[in-house]
mmCIF file of C-alpha atoms in Angstrom:
data_model
loop_
_atom_site.group_PDB
_atom_site.id
_atom_site.type_symbol
_atom_site.label_atom_id
_atom_site.label_comp_id
_atom_site.label_asym_id
_atom_site.label_seq_id
_atom_site.Cartn_x
_atom_site.Cartn_y
_atom_site.Cartn_z
ATOM 1 C CA ASP Y 655 -15.166 28.120 44.675
ATOM 2 C CA GLN Y 656 -13.576 26.139 41.384
ATOM 3 C CA GLN Y 657 -13.797 22.753 42.197
ATOM 4 C CA VAL Y 658 -11.760 22.116 38.864
ATOM 5 C CA LYS Y 659 -8.196 23.557 38.265
ATOM 6 C CA GLN Y 660 -5.918 23.903 35.604
ATOM 7 C CA ASN Y 661 -3.264 26.426 36.714
ATOM 8 C CA SER Y 662 -1.171 26.419 33.292
ATOM 9 C CA PRO Y 663 -2.860 29.035 31.082
ATOM 10 C CA SER Y 664 -0.399 27.947 28.568
ATOM 11 C CA LEU Y 665 2.253 25.166 27.242
ATOM 12 C CA SER Y 666 4.672 25.602 24.654
ATOM 13 C CA VAL Y 667 5.802 22.520 23.453
ATOM 14 C CA GLN Y 668 8.456 21.278 20.356
ATOM 15 C CA GLU Y 669 7.161 18.675 17.366
ATOM 16 C CA GLY Y 670 7.790 14.925 18.484
ATOM 17 C CA ARG Y 671 8.330 16.010 22.334
ATOM 18 C CA ILE Y 672 5.849 14.897 24.826
ATOM 19 C CA SER Y 673 3.092 17.411 26.102
ATOM 20 C CA ILE Y 674 2.002 16.997 29.725
ATOM 21 C CA LEU Y 675 -1.207 19.193 30.814
ATOM 22 C CA ASN Y 676 -2.271 19.049 34.162
ATOM 23 C CA CYS Y 677 -5.557 19.077 36.002
ATOM 24 C CA ASP Y 678 -6.660 19.504 39.874
ATOM 25 C CA TYR Y 679 -9.866 19.089 41.596
ATOM 26 C CA THR Y 680 -11.342 19.423 44.853
ATOM 27 C CA ASN Y 681 -14.458 17.647 44.770
ATOM 28 C CA SER Y 682 -13.962 14.035 46.343
ATOM 29 C CA MET Y 683 -17.164 12.802 45.142
ATOM 30 C CA PHE Y 684 -16.256 12.908 41.355
ATOM 31 C CA ASP Y 685 -15.438 9.618 39.908
ATOM 32 C CA TYR Y 686 -15.093 10.386 36.124
ATOM 33 C CA PHE Y 687 -12.897 12.651 34.539
ATOM 34 C CA LEU Y 688 -12.633 13.511 30.830
ATOM 35 C CA TRP Y 689 -10.611 15.385 28.694
ATOM 36 C CA TYR Y 690 -12.071 17.627 26.159
ATOM 37 C CA LYS Y 691 -9.625 19.598 22.940
ATOM 38 C CA LYS Y 692 -11.227 22.627 21.047
ATOM 39 C CA TYR Y 693 -10.111 24.466 18.231
ATOM 40 C CA PRO Y 694 -10.957 27.941 17.549
ATOM 41 C CA ALA Y 695 -14.447 28.681 16.230
ATOM 42 C CA GLU Y 696 -15.408 24.916 17.049
ATOM 43 C CA GLY Y 697 -17.067 23.109 20.131
ATOM 44 C CA PRO Y 698 -14.858 21.018 22.146
ATOM 45 C CA THR Y 699 -14.574 17.353 21.049
ATOM 46 C CA PHE Y 700 -14.234 14.405 23.508
ATOM 47 C CA LEU Y 701 -10.450 13.166 23.558
ATOM 48 C CA ILE Y 702 -9.897 10.690 26.388
ATOM 49 C CA SER Y 703 -11.743 9.680 29.990
ATOM 50 C CA ILE Y 704 -10.918 8.011 32.871
ATOM 51 C CA SER Y 705 -12.859 6.367 35.661
ATOM 52 C CA SER Y 706 -11.754 6.687 39.330
ATOM 53 C CA ILE Y 707 -11.401 2.807 39.493
ATOM 54 C CA LYS Y 708 -8.143 2.856 37.052
ATOM 55 C CA ASP Y 709 -5.294 5.217 37.132
ATOM 56 C CA LYS Y 710 -4.086 4.866 33.770
ATOM 57 C CA ASN Y 711 -6.045 4.904 30.240
ATOM 58 C CA GLU Y 712 -4.364 5.065 26.918
ATOM 59 C CA ASP Y 713 -5.683 5.592 23.223
ATOM 60 C CA GLY Y 714 -3.266 6.479 20.664
ATOM 61 C CA ARG Y 715 -0.829 9.045 21.673
ATOM 62 C CA PHE Y 716 -3.008 10.168 24.388
ATOM 63 C CA THR Y 717 -2.524 9.022 27.870
ATOM 64 C CA VAL Y 718 -4.550 9.854 30.804
ATOM 65 C CA PHE Y 719 -3.304 9.693 34.630
ATOM 66 C CA LEU Y 720 -5.202 9.560 37.970
ATOM 67 C CA ASN Y 721 -3.729 10.289 41.273
ATOM 68 C CA LYS Y 722 -6.715 10.192 43.260
ATOM 69 C CA SER Y 723 -5.050 10.661 46.638
ATOM 70 C CA ALA Y 724 -3.477 13.821 45.520
ATOM 71 C CA LYS Y 725 -6.904 14.999 43.293
ATOM 72 C CA HIS Y 726 -4.833 15.214 40.129
ATOM 73 C CA LEU Y 727 -4.944 14.118 36.724
ATOM 74 C CA SER Y 728 -2.719 14.672 33.594
ATOM 75 C CA LEU Y 729 -2.796 14.032 29.970
ATOM 76 C CA HIS Y 730 0.266 13.060 28.051
ATOM 77 C CA ILE Y 731 0.535 13.355 24.418
ATOM 78 C CA VAL Y 732 3.408 11.561 22.890
ATOM 79 C CA PRO Y 733 4.840 12.685 19.901
ATOM 80 C CA SER Y 734 3.180 15.970 20.038
ATOM 81 C CA GLN Y 735 2.450 17.122 16.401
ATOM 82 C CA PRO Y 736 1.648 20.548 15.297
ATOM 83 C CA GLY Y 737 -2.038 19.345 14.845
ATOM 84 C CA ASP Y 738 -2.520 18.827 18.489
ATOM 85 C CA SER Y 739 -2.351 22.714 18.980
ATOM 86 C CA ALA Y 740 -5.779 23.928 20.527
ATOM 87 C CA VAL Y 741 -7.368 24.466 24.072
ATOM 88 C CA TYR Y 742 -7.698 21.396 26.390
ATOM 89 C CA PHE Y 743 -10.297 21.217 28.983
ATOM 90 C CA CYS Y 744 -10.466 18.604 31.860
ATOM 91 C CA ALA Y 745 -13.847 18.161 33.226
ATOM 92 C CA SER Y 746 -15.038 16.040 36.097
ATOM 93 C CA THR Y 747 -18.354 14.453 37.016
ATOM 94 C CA ASN Y 748 -19.908 12.330 39.436
ATOM 95 C CA ALA Y 749 -21.109 9.357 37.290
ATOM 96 C CA GLY Y 750 -22.727 7.024 39.631
ATOM 97 C CA GLY Y 751 -24.868 9.626 41.839
ATOM 98 C CA THR Y 752 -27.346 12.741 40.852
ATOM 99 C CA SER Y 753 -25.014 14.609 38.434
ATOM 100 C CA TYR Y 754 -27.127 13.584 35.537
ATOM 101 C CA GLY Y 755 -24.077 13.919 33.573
ATOM 102 C CA LYS Y 756 -23.306 17.668 34.331
ATOM 103 C CA LEU Y 757 -19.482 18.249 33.652
ATOM 104 C CA THR Y 758 -17.512 20.703 35.967
ATOM 105 C CA PHE Y 759 -14.872 22.364 33.664
ATOM 106 C CA GLY Y 760 -11.370 24.074 34.343
ATOM 107 C CA GLN Y 761 -10.254 26.743 32.999
ATOM 108 C CA GLY Y 762 -8.457 25.278 29.609
ATOM 109 C CA THR Y 763 -4.729 25.067 28.759
ATOM 110 C CA ILE Y 764 -3.625 26.595 25.429
ATOM 111 C CA LEU Y 765 -1.377 24.218 23.883
ATOM 112 C CA THR Y 766 0.993 25.251 20.785
ATOM 113 C CA VAL Y 767 3.101 22.650 19.385
ATOM 114 C CA HIS Y 768 5.912 24.070 17.173
ATOM 115 C CA PRO Y 769 7.395 22.294 14.243
ATOM 116 C CA ASN T 455 -24.864 12.799 10.447
ATOM 117 C CA ALA T 456 -25.539 16.273 12.237
ATOM 118 C CA GLY T 457 -25.011 15.905 15.497
ATOM 119 C CA VAL T 458 -25.815 18.831 17.796
ATOM 120 C CA THR T 459 -26.482 21.869 15.412
ATOM 121 C CA GLN T 460 -26.147 25.304 16.984
ATOM 122 C CA THR T 461 -27.913 28.174 15.601
ATOM 123 C CA PRO T 462 -27.309 31.352 15.236
ATOM 124 C CA LYS T 463 -23.490 31.191 15.271
ATOM 125 C CA PHE T 464 -23.341 34.752 15.586
ATOM 126 C CA GLN T 465 -25.678 37.471 17.110
ATOM 127 C CA VAL T 466 -25.268 41.254 18.837
ATOM 128 C CA LEU T 467 -28.501 42.200 21.058
ATOM 129 C CA LYS T 468 -28.754 45.554 22.468
ATOM 130 C CA THR T 469 -29.421 45.818 26.583
ATOM 131 C CA GLY T 470 -32.668 44.874 27.215
ATOM 132 C CA GLN T 471 -33.817 42.810 23.864
ATOM 133 C CA SER T 472 -34.964 38.837 24.241
ATOM 134 C CA MET T 473 -33.546 36.215 22.380
ATOM 135 C CA THR T 474 -33.921 32.395 21.833
ATOM 136 C CA LEU T 475 -30.530 30.459 21.006
ATOM 137 C CA GLN T 476 -31.364 27.280 18.870
ATOM 138 C CA CYS T 477 -29.964 23.399 19.959
ATOM 139 C CA ALA T 478 -30.815 20.255 18.173
ATOM 140 C CA GLN T 479 -29.593 17.146 18.196
ATOM 141 C CA ASP T 480 -30.655 13.801 16.076
ATOM 142 C CA MET T 481 -28.541 11.351 18.002
ATOM 143 C CA ASN T 482 -31.763 10.345 20.036
ATOM 144 C CA HIS T 483 -29.783 11.691 23.288
ATOM 145 C CA GLU T 484 -31.825 12.131 26.553
ATOM 146 C CA TYR T 485 -29.589 14.414 28.567
ATOM 147 C CA MET T 486 -28.929 18.131 27.227
ATOM 148 C CA SER T 487 -27.233 20.900 28.531
ATOM 149 C CA TRP T 488 -26.362 24.599 28.023
ATOM 150 C CA TYR T 489 -22.999 25.980 28.796
ATOM 151 C CA ARG T 490 -21.367 29.436 28.685
ATOM 152 C CA GLN T 491 -17.315 29.676 28.104
ATOM 153 C CA ASP T 492 -15.799 33.133 29.021
ATOM 154 C CA PRO T 493 -12.143 33.678 29.329
ATOM 155 C CA GLY T 494 -10.298 32.338 32.120
ATOM 156 C CA MET T 495 -13.586 30.558 33.565
ATOM 157 C CA GLY T 496 -13.768 27.580 31.193
ATOM 158 C CA LEU T 497 -17.031 26.386 30.618
ATOM 159 C CA ARG T 498 -19.827 26.641 33.214
ATOM 160 C CA LEU T 499 -23.447 25.130 33.247
ATOM 161 C CA ILE T 500 -26.584 27.157 32.759
ATOM 162 C CA HIS T 501 -29.232 24.776 32.380
ATOM 163 C CA TYR T 502 -29.434 20.840 31.670
ATOM 164 C CA SER T 503 -32.328 18.388 30.961
ATOM 165 C CA VAL T 504 -32.510 14.712 31.687
ATOM 166 C CA GLY T 505 -35.120 14.454 29.039
ATOM 167 C CA ALA T 506 -38.816 15.677 27.490
ATOM 168 C CA GLY T 507 -40.534 18.154 29.935
ATOM 169 C CA ILE T 508 -37.678 17.770 32.588
ATOM 170 C CA THR T 509 -35.181 21.041 32.810
ATOM 171 C CA ASP T 510 -33.052 21.832 36.179
ATOM 172 C CA GLN T 511 -30.643 24.761 36.728
ATOM 173 C CA GLY T 512 -26.993 24.490 36.563
ATOM 174 C CA GLU T 513 -24.107 26.732 37.885
ATOM 175 C CA VAL T 514 -24.826 30.163 36.569
ATOM 176 C CA PRO T 515 -28.886 29.953 35.330
ATOM 177 C CA ASN T 516 -29.605 33.483 35.913
ATOM 178 C CA GLY T 517 -31.139 35.541 33.081
ATOM 179 C CA TYR T 518 -31.681 32.344 31.344
ATOM 180 C CA ASN T 519 -34.830 30.067 30.387
ATOM 181 C CA VAL T 520 -35.143 26.499 28.654
ATOM 182 C CA SER T 521 -37.642 24.219 28.224
ATOM 183 C CA ARG T 522 -37.367 20.460 26.669
ATOM 184 C CA SER T 523 -40.759 19.759 24.551
ATOM 185 C CA THR T 524 -39.162 17.227 22.294
ATOM 186 C CA THR T 525 -36.235 14.801 22.642
ATOM 187 C CA GLU T 526 -34.101 16.364 19.728
ATOM 188 C CA ASP T 527 -34.669 20.221 20.435
ATOM 189 C CA PHE T 528 -33.445 22.281 23.677
ATOM 190 C CA PRO T 529 -33.484 25.948 22.929
ATOM 191 C CA LEU T 530 -31.978 28.472 25.585
ATOM 192 C CA ARG T 531 -34.129 31.911 26.097
ATOM 193 C CA LEU T 532 -32.635 35.273 27.520
ATOM 194 C CA LEU T 533 -35.302 37.206 28.923
ATOM 195 C CA SER T 534 -33.580 40.795 28.988
ATOM 196 C CA ALA T 535 -30.175 40.713 27.497
ATOM 197 C CA ALA T 536 -27.415 42.619 29.761
ATOM 198 C CA PRO T 537 -23.553 42.932 28.900
ATOM 199 C CA SER T 538 -22.622 40.472 31.157
ATOM 200 C CA GLN T 539 -24.133 37.756 29.171
ATOM 201 C CA THR T 540 -21.644 38.506 26.331
ATOM 202 C CA SER T 541 -19.912 35.042 25.757
ATOM 203 C CA VAL T 542 -19.947 31.927 23.795
ATOM 204 C CA TYR T 543 -22.791 29.568 24.255
ATOM 205 C CA PHE T 544 -22.639 25.682 23.598
ATOM 206 C CA CYS T 545 -25.165 23.215 23.524
ATOM 207 C CA ALA T 546 -24.103 19.416 24.416
ATOM 208 C CA SER T 547 -25.898 16.141 24.437
ATOM 209 C CA SER T 548 -25.045 12.760 25.948
ATOM 210 C CA ARG T 549 -26.665 9.345 25.957
ATOM 211 C CA ASP T 550 -27.177 9.113 29.400
ATOM 212 C CA ARG T 551 -26.480 10.118 33.025
ATOM 213 C CA GLY T 552 -23.935 7.641 33.073
ATOM 214 C CA PRO T 553 -20.257 7.859 32.258
ATOM 215 C CA THR T 554 -20.305 8.655 28.742
ATOM 216 C CA GLU T 555 -18.899 11.841 26.588
ATOM 217 C CA ALA T 556 -20.744 14.779 25.791
ATOM 218 C CA PHE T 557 -21.220 15.965 22.218
ATOM 219 C CA PHE T 558 -21.041 19.678 21.456
ATOM 220 C CA GLY T 559 -22.393 22.315 19.122
ATOM 221 C CA GLN T 560 -19.965 24.719 17.263
ATOM 222 C CA GLY T 561 -20.996 27.367 19.474
ATOM 223 C CA THR T 562 -23.113 30.922 19.152
ATOM 224 C CA ARG T 563 -21.102 33.820 20.017
ATOM 225 C CA LEU T 564 -23.097 36.546 21.793
ATOM 226 C CA THR T 565 -22.669 40.406 22.153
ATOM 227 C CA VAL T 566 -24.564 42.381 24.442
ATOM 228 C CA VAL T 567 -24.103 45.942 23.666
#
């Protein structure tokens, strides 16, 4: 039972355009959501997060949107750059419970930004 | 500032062999965890620890053991390697159990033949 799903295995975008990566979750206890970026042969690195008390969080070119009623979040990258080409994972947790920071990850989306 | 260090980076084992994947962090983080990454599966939690002397199972713990004798180190032991344990393993640490991001090591690519 996949509690966090990224239904698009890959996404291809032209440099300068917007990249939109999507993530759906089923566990209503999740209240904190994170996006990680992973380059080949490296560990995932934290990108941006959002608490369930918000519906939007921005950090430079990266914005995460949360729709709690739809149990859906998305990551927008504007403008996209070739260096953004990587695998993007969304992750969820129940920060206020006994999860002790345990993260549940989606399958990942491979983003390719073409020059 | 090393962060999270994993050794080895690559390992090939024969079925039935045992080995220990090492993980060390220098950020004085209380919470540490082990994940495995498989194609199409994302990262799945194997074991985690909320502090020295305290460990618990994650989503896929079978075939693995952990211990946490110090804050810095969190080794993962494969008791009797199986081909199904071929994967990339990531160790992570975070400051506490609150809403905070985890820092990951560079990974260990393990092949069991």
